[in-house]
Amino acid sequence: MAALAHRPWVAEPSEHRVRAIAAATAQRTPAAQLAELDRLVTENRRIHDVDSVNLNPATNVMNPRAEAMLSAGLGSRPSLGHPGDKYEMGLEAIEQIEVIAAELVAEVFGARYAEIRVPSGAVANLYAFMATCEPGDTIIAPPPSIGGHVTHHTGGSAGQYRLNTVPAPVDPHRYTVDVDALRVLAHEVRPKLITIGSSLNLVPHPVSKIREIADEVGAKVLFDAAHLCGLIAGHAWQQPLEEGAHLMTFSTYKSLGGPAGGAVVTNDAELAERVDRIAFPGLTANFDVAKSAALAVTMIDWQVAGRAYAAAMVETAARLADELAALGLPLYGGTTSHQFALSAQRWGGGQHAARTLREANILTCGIGLPAPSVDGDVNGLRLGTPEIVRIGMKPQDMPDLAGFVARGLVEPLEVTADVSAWRRQFSGVHYTASVSTRRQLAVNTSAAQIDPAEASDPAPR
Ligand SMILES: *Cc1c(COP(=O)(O)O)cnc(C)c1O
């Protein structure tokens, strides 16, 4: 018998799966439990790092050197308070890592203030909502039909903080908000905050125009760069803070290729002070400094190799989209970013198409599009290039990949083995900073491999 109780509010297929796993867990001895965990870690490596091509733009591989920081004895050390005035003793090294990570984030994003004590992108958005709004206030946010994220809506952190979200009007010809209609709406509902930035971004968003509208009604502007932060860090995209966003939030594990986590950056001292108090003593006591160290390593990769990586993500996405369209697949619009979408009506919906591609060892997921809806599913399929570029794929590899996607959507099991065999040509993590013998950082476009000696000794060898 599992200890976990039945949860009637969870959909039956999920709850059935949970109960089967919990019941098997309850049967195992501690030794068998450990063996099972090891087996699952290996299986996950096989799925992601050996068998599958991951076209989900919400994921990435990490530089092994950043990943090593996650198991370097940092994460279990509590660290309360500001550096230089820590409550607990022995934090002289850890408080330096905390400041290095924040400084590097500020440098990479051209921001005056960086908050890194943020567990996730969702919590980064909560920080932004708390810094700009009171419960009961109204915000305007992109709707799900243009990739608007749940964190900005009732079910997510906006709703948890009791904000009232009014969906932004959509420009049906561009995958972003309609600024003229937004102006009318903003004067009508008087929001405290207008958010922009989605889970699918095809064109630059009209940030400076949104800022003008926000100024007219006394609102602040939040740019949610959960997906775009890599392109922003690599200067392959608009710089939202420069264009007038008061705050920018992001996830650190998507296009940024760092550890799971979030961050908030701003140039506004008043907002920075509020965010600082929200982070501590507000919503974190201690925070995960292992993650902060991994983020610092990730930022060094961006400083050294970021422009090349971001440009390659964009170029590779454009080529893959073109190749898919040439094969007759229904490309939605097009893209100028690292991600794009296919209209998924012909496959019965985006999640349905993604489950089919899963059988072909191609990983994707659904997304909303401002197009005819599909019963019981989203109407788009989202694809992106952060991971495939970081494992070494180039634009010239995209005709092959497009062929696998097109066939995989029709006869997935016929291509599974070929997809995996083809994928195995690519390995390691590219676009990392490597320490050369001259003790200077050089772009490492060849793959970084785990090298424990180098990980603990950055001196020239
Ligand atoms: C993924 C995502 C988030 C949430 O980020 P997590 O780090 O997963 O919590 C927030 N906003 C948008 C637009 C996203 O796509």
Short mmCIF file of C-alpha atoms and ligand atoms in Angstrom, two decimals:
data_model
loop_
_atom_site.label_atom_id
_atom_site.label_comp_id
_atom_site.label_asym_id
_atom_site.label_seq_id
_atom_site.Cartn_x
_atom_site.Cartn_y
_atom_site.Cartn_z
CA MET A 1 0.00 0.00 0.00
CA ALA A 2 1.33 3.40 -0.96
CA ALA A 3 1.47 6.11 1.71
CA LEU A 4 0.19 8.70 -0.77
CA ALA A 5 -3.59 9.04 -0.67
CA HIS A 6 -5.84 9.08 -3.71
CA ARG A 7 -6.40 12.63 -5.00
CA PRO A 8 -9.84 12.91 -6.58
CA TRP A 9 -9.04 16.34 -8.05
CA VAL A 10 -6.27 14.97 -10.29
CA ALA A 11 -7.29 13.69 -13.74
CA GLU A 12 -7.65 9.92 -13.68
CA PRO A 13 -4.86 8.97 -16.13
CA SER A 14 -2.33 11.01 -14.12
CA GLU A 15 -3.56 9.76 -10.79
CA HIS A 16 -3.51 6.18 -12.04
CA ARG A 17 0.14 6.59 -13.06
CA VAL A 18 1.08 8.23 -9.76
CA ARG A 19 -0.56 5.46 -7.75
CA ALA A 20 1.16 2.72 -9.75
CA ILE A 21 4.57 4.33 -9.17
CA ALA A 22 3.84 5.01 -5.49
CA ALA A 23 2.69 1.42 -4.95
CA ALA A 24 5.86 0.02 -6.55
CA THR A 25 7.94 2.40 -4.41
CA ALA A 26 6.26 1.21 -1.24
CA GLN A 27 7.29 -2.39 -2.05
CA ARG A 28 11.03 -1.74 -2.43
CA THR A 29 13.78 -2.15 0.13
CA PRO A 30 16.06 0.90 0.63
CA ALA A 31 18.77 -0.78 -1.48
CA ALA A 32 16.33 -1.52 -4.28
CA GLN A 33 15.04 2.04 -4.04
CA LEU A 34 18.54 3.43 -4.59
CA ALA A 35 19.11 1.08 -7.50
CA GLU A 36 15.82 2.16 -9.03
CA LEU A 37 16.76 5.85 -8.74
CA ASP A 38 20.10 5.16 -10.42
CA ARG A 39 18.33 3.27 -13.16
CA LEU A 40 15.93 6.16 -13.78
CA VAL A 41 18.78 8.68 -13.97
CA THR A 42 20.45 6.46 -16.58
CA GLU A 43 17.21 6.07 -18.47
CA ASN A 44 16.74 9.83 -18.53
CA ARG A 45 20.26 10.26 -19.92
CA ARG A 46 19.45 7.73 -22.62
CA ILE A 47 16.18 9.46 -23.55
CA HIS A 48 17.62 12.96 -23.71
CA ASP A 49 21.31 12.58 -24.44
CA VAL A 50 21.40 9.48 -26.63
CA ASP A 51 18.10 8.60 -28.31
CA SER A 52 16.12 11.79 -28.87
CA VAL A 53 16.35 15.04 -30.75
CA ASN A 54 14.96 17.73 -28.45
CA LEU A 55 13.17 20.47 -30.33
CA ASN A 56 11.44 21.81 -27.22
CA PRO A 57 12.70 25.39 -26.83
CA ALA A 58 11.92 25.28 -23.09
CA THR A 59 14.88 23.03 -22.36
CA ASN A 60 18.59 22.82 -22.95
CA VAL A 61 21.77 20.99 -22.00
CA MET A 62 24.09 22.54 -19.42
CA ASN A 63 27.80 23.12 -19.66
CA PRO A 64 29.24 20.18 -17.62
CA ARG A 65 31.26 22.73 -15.70
CA ALA A 66 28.05 24.50 -14.62
CA GLU A 67 26.38 21.19 -13.89
CA ALA A 68 29.31 20.21 -11.65
CA MET A 69 28.55 23.24 -9.47
CA LEU A 70 25.23 21.63 -8.56
CA SER A 71 26.99 18.83 -6.70
CA ALA A 72 29.91 20.76 -5.25
CA GLY A 73 28.79 21.01 -1.63
CA LEU A 74 27.16 24.42 -1.98
CA GLY A 75 23.45 23.74 -2.07
CA SER A 76 23.00 22.59 1.50
CA ARG A 77 24.64 25.67 3.02
CA PRO A 78 22.10 28.17 4.25
CA SER A 79 22.92 31.78 3.46
CA LEU A 80 20.68 34.32 5.17
CA GLY A 81 21.03 38.02 4.60
CA HIS A 82 23.10 40.38 2.52
CA PRO A 83 26.75 39.57 1.72
CA GLY A 84 29.02 41.18 4.30
CA ASP A 85 26.32 40.80 6.93
CA LYS A 86 25.33 37.15 6.85
CA TYR A 87 23.46 35.81 9.85
CA GLU A 88 25.18 32.44 9.83
CA MET A 89 28.94 31.92 10.04
CA GLY A 90 31.33 30.42 7.51
CA LEU A 91 29.76 32.02 4.45
CA GLU A 92 32.81 33.99 3.29
CA ALA A 93 33.15 31.94 0.08
CA ILE A 94 29.45 31.52 -0.57
CA GLU A 95 28.67 35.23 -0.30
CA GLN A 96 31.26 35.91 -2.99
CA ILE A 97 29.68 33.37 -5.33
CA GLU A 98 26.32 35.09 -4.75
CA VAL A 99 27.71 38.48 -5.74
CA ILE A 100 29.70 37.12 -8.71
CA ALA A 101 26.54 35.51 -10.11
CA ALA A 102 24.49 38.70 -9.71
CA GLU A 103 27.25 40.88 -11.19
CA LEU A 104 27.62 38.60 -14.22
CA VAL A 105 23.83 38.54 -14.79
CA ALA A 106 23.77 42.35 -14.62
CA GLU A 107 26.69 42.57 -17.08
CA VAL A 108 25.19 40.10 -19.57
CA PHE A 109 21.76 41.75 -19.54
CA GLY A 110 22.99 45.35 -19.35
CA ALA A 111 21.04 45.91 -16.13
CA ARG A 112 21.87 47.95 -13.03
CA TYR A 113 20.21 45.49 -10.65
CA ALA A 114 19.98 41.69 -10.80
CA GLU A 115 18.05 39.48 -8.36
CA ILE A 116 19.16 35.85 -8.53
CA ARG A 117 17.60 34.52 -5.32
CA VAL A 118 14.70 33.29 -7.41
CA PRO A 119 13.66 29.63 -7.51
CA SER A 120 12.01 29.71 -10.96
CA GLY A 121 10.64 31.85 -13.77
CA ALA A 122 7.18 31.56 -12.24
CA VAL A 123 8.45 32.94 -8.93
CA ALA A 124 10.38 35.66 -10.81
CA ASN A 125 7.02 36.75 -12.21
CA LEU A 126 5.51 36.64 -8.71
CA TYR A 127 8.33 38.93 -7.50
CA ALA A 128 7.53 41.31 -10.38
CA PHE A 129 3.79 41.26 -9.59
CA MET A 130 4.44 41.89 -5.89
CA ALA A 131 6.84 44.74 -6.68
CA THR A 132 4.35 46.54 -8.92
CA CYS A 133 0.82 45.61 -7.77
CA GLU A 134 -1.42 45.09 -4.75
CA PRO A 135 -3.85 42.16 -4.54
CA GLY A 136 -7.06 43.13 -6.33
CA ASP A 137 -5.23 45.23 -8.95
CA THR A 138 -5.71 44.70 -12.67
CA ILE A 139 -2.93 43.73 -15.08
CA ILE A 140 -3.00 43.27 -18.85
CA ALA A 141 -1.13 40.22 -20.18
CA PRO A 142 -0.83 38.33 -23.48
CA PRO A 143 -3.54 35.64 -23.82
CA PRO A 144 -2.75 31.96 -24.41
CA SER A 145 -3.54 32.35 -28.12
CA ILE A 146 -0.19 34.15 -28.51
CA GLY A 147 1.73 32.01 -26.04
CA GLY A 148 0.75 34.03 -22.94
CA HIS A 149 1.93 32.06 -19.92
CA VAL A 150 -0.23 30.73 -17.09
CA THR A 151 1.88 32.66 -14.54
CA HIS A 152 0.29 35.90 -15.86
CA HIS A 153 -3.23 34.50 -15.55
CA THR A 154 -5.73 33.31 -12.94
CA GLY A 155 -4.30 29.84 -12.36
CA GLY A 156 -0.70 31.06 -12.02
CA SER A 157 1.27 33.40 -9.79
CA ALA A 158 -0.80 36.45 -10.89
CA GLY A 159 -3.99 34.75 -9.73
CA GLN A 160 -2.34 33.33 -6.61
CA TYR A 161 -1.47 36.93 -5.71
CA ARG A 162 -5.13 37.82 -6.40
CA LEU A 163 -4.49 39.97 -9.46
CA ASN A 164 -7.21 40.38 -12.04
CA THR A 165 -5.76 39.62 -15.49
CA VAL A 166 -7.31 41.19 -18.57
CA PRO A 167 -6.08 39.57 -21.81
CA ALA A 168 -4.22 41.90 -24.16
CA PRO A 169 -5.76 42.38 -27.62
CA VAL A 170 -4.00 40.31 -30.27
CA ASP A 171 -2.76 41.48 -33.65
CA PRO A 172 -3.99 38.60 -35.85
CA HIS A 173 -1.35 39.26 -38.52
CA ARG A 174 1.61 39.30 -36.16
CA TYR A 175 2.11 37.01 -33.20
CA THR A 176 2.01 39.82 -30.62
CA VAL A 177 -0.31 42.40 -29.07
CA ASP A 178 -2.26 45.01 -31.06
CA VAL A 179 -0.95 48.30 -29.65
CA ASP A 180 -3.84 50.51 -30.81
CA ALA A 181 -6.41 48.25 -29.19
CA LEU A 182 -4.11 47.91 -26.15
CA ARG A 183 -4.14 51.70 -25.70
CA VAL A 184 -7.97 51.77 -25.69
CA LEU A 185 -8.12 48.83 -23.28
CA ALA A 186 -5.50 50.29 -20.92
CA HIS A 187 -7.42 53.59 -20.65
CA GLU A 188 -10.56 51.59 -19.90
CA VAL A 189 -9.25 49.13 -17.27
CA ARG A 190 -6.37 51.26 -15.79
CA PRO A 191 -3.93 48.37 -15.16
CA LYS A 192 -1.08 48.64 -12.66
CA LEU A 193 1.08 46.47 -14.91
CA ILE A 194 1.23 45.51 -18.58
CA THR A 195 3.18 42.35 -19.38
CA ILE A 196 4.64 41.26 -22.69
CA GLY A 197 6.70 38.24 -23.73
CA SER A 198 5.38 34.72 -24.25
CA SER A 199 6.18 31.06 -24.49
CA LEU A 200 6.35 31.48 -28.26
CA ASN A 201 7.89 34.64 -29.70
CA LEU A 202 8.08 35.00 -33.47
CA VAL A 203 8.61 38.75 -33.91
CA PRO A 204 10.00 41.48 -31.64
CA HIS A 205 7.34 42.84 -29.30
CA PRO A 206 6.41 46.57 -29.43
CA VAL A 207 8.02 47.33 -26.06
CA SER A 208 8.57 51.09 -26.49
CA LYS A 209 4.97 51.60 -27.65
CA ILE A 210 3.71 49.54 -24.71
CA ARG A 211 5.82 51.71 -22.40
CA GLU A 212 4.18 54.85 -23.84
CA ILE A 213 0.75 53.39 -23.16
CA ALA A 214 1.80 52.34 -19.66
CA ASP A 215 3.03 55.88 -18.93
CA GLU A 216 -0.33 57.30 -20.04
CA VAL A 217 -2.20 55.21 -17.47
CA GLY A 218 0.41 55.04 -14.69
CA ALA A 219 1.27 51.35 -15.22
CA LYS A 220 4.62 49.57 -15.18
CA VAL A 221 5.87 47.25 -17.94
CA LEU A 222 7.14 43.71 -17.32
CA PHE A 223 8.98 41.90 -20.11
CA ASP A 224 8.79 38.15 -19.51
CA ALA A 225 11.92 36.85 -21.22
CA ALA A 226 11.54 33.25 -20.00
CA HIS A 227 12.19 32.07 -23.54
CA LEU A 228 13.92 35.05 -25.11
CA CYS A 229 16.61 35.63 -22.47
CA GLY A 230 19.24 33.69 -24.44
CA LEU A 231 18.63 35.78 -27.54
CA ILE A 232 18.69 38.94 -25.43
CA ALA A 233 21.90 37.86 -23.68
CA GLY A 234 23.44 37.13 -27.10
CA HIS A 235 22.21 40.40 -28.66
CA ALA A 236 20.24 38.60 -31.34
CA TRP A 237 17.04 40.30 -30.15
CA GLN A 238 15.68 43.62 -28.88
CA GLN A 239 16.96 44.76 -25.46
CA PRO A 240 13.70 45.15 -23.49
CA LEU A 241 15.14 47.24 -20.64
CA GLU A 242 16.62 49.71 -23.13
CA GLU A 243 13.29 49.91 -24.94
CA GLY A 244 11.47 50.83 -21.74
CA ALA A 245 10.50 47.71 -19.78
CA HIS A 246 10.68 48.48 -16.04
CA LEU A 247 11.38 44.87 -15.14
CA MET A 248 12.53 41.80 -17.01
CA THR A 249 12.07 38.28 -15.64
CA PHE A 250 13.37 35.02 -17.04
CA SER A 251 13.91 31.33 -16.53
CA THR A 252 17.55 30.30 -16.46
CA TYR A 253 17.27 26.83 -18.01
CA LYS A 254 15.56 27.43 -21.35
CA SER A 255 17.45 29.28 -24.09
CA LEU A 256 19.90 30.47 -21.41
CA GLY A 257 21.12 26.90 -20.90
CA GLY A 258 21.73 27.24 -17.17
CA PRO A 259 20.34 25.55 -14.06
CA ALA A 260 16.61 25.44 -13.32
CA GLY A 261 15.81 28.78 -11.74
CA GLY A 262 14.77 32.34 -12.41
CA ALA A 263 16.01 35.92 -12.22
CA VAL A 264 14.70 39.48 -12.23
CA VAL A 265 16.64 42.42 -13.69
CA THR A 266 15.81 46.12 -13.69
CA ASN A 267 17.38 49.57 -14.04
CA ASP A 268 14.88 51.11 -11.59
CA ALA A 269 16.29 51.57 -8.07
CA GLU A 270 12.88 51.74 -6.41
CA LEU A 271 11.71 48.50 -8.00
CA ALA A 272 15.09 46.89 -7.26
CA GLU A 273 14.67 47.73 -3.57
CA ARG A 274 11.22 46.15 -3.53
CA VAL A 275 12.43 43.04 -5.35
CA ASP A 276 15.35 42.75 -2.91
CA ARG A 277 12.94 42.78 0.05
CA ILE A 278 10.62 40.34 -1.69
CA ALA A 279 13.54 37.94 -2.21
CA PHE A 280 14.72 38.38 1.38
CA PRO A 281 13.26 38.31 3.93
CA GLY A 282 10.11 38.02 1.80
CA LEU A 283 9.84 34.76 -0.08
CA THR A 284 13.21 33.11 0.47
CA ALA A 285 15.09 32.64 3.70
CA ASN A 286 18.01 30.65 2.40
CA PHE A 287 18.45 30.23 -1.31
CA ASP A 288 20.23 27.68 -3.47
CA VAL A 289 23.78 28.95 -3.93
CA ALA A 290 24.71 25.84 -5.95
CA LYS A 291 22.26 27.04 -8.56
CA SER A 292 23.75 30.53 -8.32
CA ALA A 293 27.25 29.14 -8.94
CA ALA A 294 25.96 27.20 -11.95
CA LEU A 295 24.31 30.38 -13.19
CA ALA A 296 27.61 32.26 -12.84
CA VAL A 297 29.37 29.66 -15.02
CA THR A 298 26.52 29.95 -17.52
CA MET A 299 26.93 33.74 -17.64
CA ILE A 300 30.62 33.35 -18.45
CA ASP A 301 29.59 31.15 -21.40
CA TRP A 302 27.31 33.98 -22.55
CA GLN A 303 30.04 36.58 -22.20
CA VAL A 304 32.45 34.53 -24.26
CA ALA A 305 30.35 32.51 -26.71
CA GLY A 306 26.87 34.03 -26.36
CA ARG A 307 26.71 36.11 -29.53
CA ALA A 308 27.74 33.15 -31.67
CA TYR A 309 25.29 30.83 -29.89
CA ALA A 310 22.31 33.20 -30.16
CA ALA A 311 22.99 33.89 -33.84
CA ALA A 312 23.28 30.14 -34.52
CA MET A 313 19.97 29.46 -32.73
CA VAL A 314 18.20 32.03 -34.93
CA GLU A 315 19.83 30.91 -38.18
CA THR A 316 19.16 27.25 -37.47
CA ALA A 317 15.50 27.90 -36.56
CA ALA A 318 14.95 29.85 -39.79
CA ARG A 319 16.49 27.03 -41.83
CA LEU A 320 14.47 24.31 -40.10
CA ALA A 321 11.24 26.30 -40.55
CA ASP A 322 12.02 26.80 -44.26
CA GLU A 323 12.84 23.14 -44.79
CA LEU A 324 9.62 22.03 -43.06
CA ALA A 325 7.56 24.47 -45.14
CA ALA A 326 9.28 23.19 -48.30
CA LEU A 327 8.14 19.68 -47.35
CA GLY A 328 4.55 20.95 -47.23
CA LEU A 329 4.17 21.27 -43.47
CA PRO A 330 1.87 24.09 -42.29
CA LEU A 331 4.34 26.62 -40.88
CA TYR A 332 2.47 29.25 -38.85
CA GLY A 333 3.70 32.63 -40.08
CA GLY A 334 7.45 32.22 -39.89
CA THR A 335 10.00 33.32 -37.35
CA THR A 336 12.76 35.77 -36.56
CA SER A 337 13.61 34.05 -33.26
CA HIS A 338 14.88 30.64 -32.15
CA GLN A 339 11.39 29.14 -32.06
CA PHE A 340 8.43 28.72 -34.40
CA ALA A 341 5.16 26.82 -34.72
CA LEU A 342 3.28 24.56 -37.07
CA SER A 343 -0.52 24.75 -37.29
CA ALA A 344 -1.61 21.46 -35.78
CA GLN A 345 -5.19 21.09 -37.05
CA ARG A 346 -4.28 18.33 -39.48
CA TRP A 347 -2.90 16.16 -36.67
CA GLY A 348 -5.85 16.72 -34.33
CA GLY A 349 -3.93 19.26 -32.17
CA GLY A 350 -0.50 20.20 -30.93
CA GLN A 351 -0.26 17.80 -28.00
CA HIS A 352 -1.53 15.01 -30.22
CA ALA A 353 1.17 15.78 -32.80
CA ALA A 354 3.80 16.00 -30.03
CA ARG A 355 2.83 12.55 -28.72
CA THR A 356 3.17 11.15 -32.23
CA LEU A 357 6.61 12.72 -32.65
CA ARG A 358 7.63 11.33 -29.25
CA GLU A 359 7.30 7.85 -30.75
CA ALA A 360 9.81 8.95 -33.38
CA ASN A 361 12.19 10.16 -30.60
CA ILE A 362 11.59 13.80 -31.55
CA LEU A 363 10.62 15.90 -28.51
CA THR A 364 8.27 18.90 -28.88
CA CYS A 365 5.05 20.18 -27.33
CA GLY A 366 1.87 22.06 -28.17
CA ILE A 367 1.25 25.83 -28.09
CA GLY A 368 -1.69 28.18 -28.66
CA LEU A 369 -2.05 30.05 -31.96
CA PRO A 370 -4.57 32.76 -32.95
CA ALA A 371 -6.15 30.37 -35.45
CA PRO A 372 -9.17 28.03 -35.50
CA SER A 373 -9.26 25.98 -32.31
CA VAL A 374 -9.00 22.21 -32.01
CA ASP A 375 -11.37 20.30 -29.72
CA GLY A 376 -9.66 19.17 -26.54
CA ASP A 377 -6.17 20.24 -27.61
CA VAL A 378 -4.09 23.31 -28.41
CA ASN A 379 -3.95 24.24 -32.08
CA GLY A 380 -0.19 24.65 -32.57
CA LEU A 381 3.01 22.61 -32.32
CA ARG A 382 6.05 24.50 -31.01
CA LEU A 383 9.64 23.81 -32.07
CA GLY A 384 12.89 25.54 -31.22
CA THR A 385 16.64 25.27 -31.47
CA PRO A 386 18.37 25.96 -28.08
CA GLU A 387 19.30 22.35 -27.44
CA ILE A 388 20.01 21.10 -30.95
CA VAL A 389 22.40 24.00 -31.58
CA ARG A 390 24.14 23.51 -28.26
CA ILE A 391 24.78 19.84 -29.03
CA GLY A 392 26.36 20.83 -32.32
CA MET A 393 23.70 20.83 -35.04
CA LYS A 394 24.15 23.40 -37.80
CA PRO A 395 21.81 24.92 -40.39
CA GLN A 396 23.09 22.42 -42.96
CA ASP A 397 21.81 19.58 -40.74
CA MET A 398 18.25 20.92 -40.93
CA PRO A 399 17.17 19.28 -44.24
CA ASP A 400 17.78 15.86 -42.64
CA LEU A 401 16.00 16.86 -39.45
CA ALA A 402 13.03 18.35 -41.33
CA GLY A 403 12.71 15.06 -43.21
CA PHE A 404 12.59 13.14 -39.92
CA VAL A 405 9.96 15.51 -38.48
CA ALA A 406 7.78 15.30 -41.59
CA ARG A 407 7.93 11.49 -41.67
CA GLY A 408 7.70 11.23 -37.89
CA LEU A 409 4.35 13.00 -37.93
CA VAL A 410 2.96 10.39 -40.33
CA GLU A 411 4.71 7.09 -39.55
CA PRO A 412 6.68 7.70 -36.33
CA LEU A 413 7.73 4.13 -35.63
CA GLU A 414 9.24 3.87 -39.10
CA VAL A 415 11.82 6.57 -38.31
CA THR A 416 12.55 6.05 -34.59
CA ALA A 417 15.74 4.06 -35.11
CA ASP A 418 16.99 6.34 -37.89
CA VAL A 419 16.38 9.45 -35.78
CA SER A 420 18.40 8.01 -32.90
CA ALA A 421 21.24 6.81 -35.15
CA TRP A 422 21.42 10.26 -36.78
CA ARG A 423 21.24 12.07 -33.43
CA ARG A 424 24.26 10.16 -32.10
CA GLN A 425 26.57 12.08 -34.44
CA PHE A 426 26.06 15.06 -32.16
CA SER A 427 27.43 15.20 -28.63
CA GLY A 428 28.81 17.35 -25.89
CA VAL A 429 27.94 20.96 -25.13
CA HIS A 430 29.04 23.68 -27.55
CA TYR A 431 29.31 27.47 -27.13
CA THR A 432 31.02 27.33 -23.77
CA ALA A 433 33.87 29.43 -22.42
CA SER A 434 37.08 27.47 -22.16
CA VAL A 435 40.23 28.54 -20.40
CA SER A 436 43.05 28.57 -22.90
CA THR A 437 46.73 28.14 -22.03
CA ARG A 438 47.18 31.90 -22.24
CA ARG A 439 44.70 32.15 -19.43
CA GLN A 440 42.26 33.94 -21.63
CA LEU A 441 38.73 32.95 -22.34
CA ALA A 442 38.20 31.65 -25.82
CA VAL A 443 35.04 30.61 -27.57
CA ASN A 444 34.72 26.87 -27.40
CA THR A 445 32.63 25.76 -30.33
CA SER A 446 33.78 22.20 -29.90
CA ALA A 447 32.09 20.18 -27.24
CA ALA A 448 32.89 20.54 -23.57
CA GLN A 449 33.12 17.23 -21.76
CA ILE A 450 33.15 16.62 -18.06
CA ASP A 451 36.71 17.01 -16.87
CA PRO A 452 36.82 16.86 -13.08
CA ALA A 453 40.40 18.08 -12.97
CA GLU A 454 39.59 21.21 -14.92
CA ALA A 455 36.36 21.72 -13.03
CA SER A 456 38.21 22.07 -9.75
CA ASP A 457 41.33 23.73 -11.11
CA PRO A 458 40.82 26.60 -13.51
CA ALA A 459 44.57 27.29 -13.75
CA PRO A 460 46.26 26.84 -17.15
CA ARG A 461 47.46 23.34 -17.81
C1 LIG B 1 8.43 28.87 -18.89
C2 LIG B 1 7.78 30.20 -18.70
C3 LIG B 1 7.66 30.76 -17.42
C4 LIG B 1 7.91 29.98 -16.15
O1 LIG B 1 9.18 29.64 -15.95
P1 LIG B 1 9.63 28.46 -14.93
O2 LIG B 1 11.07 28.73 -14.77
O3 LIG B 1 9.31 27.20 -15.64
O4 LIG B 1 8.86 28.63 -13.68
C5 LIG B 1 7.20 32.07 -17.31
N1 LIG B 1 6.84 32.76 -18.39
C6 LIG B 1 6.89 32.24 -19.64
C7 LIG B 1 6.47 33.09 -20.81
C8 LIG B 1 7.36 30.93 -19.83
O5 LIG B 1 7.38 30.40 -21.05
#
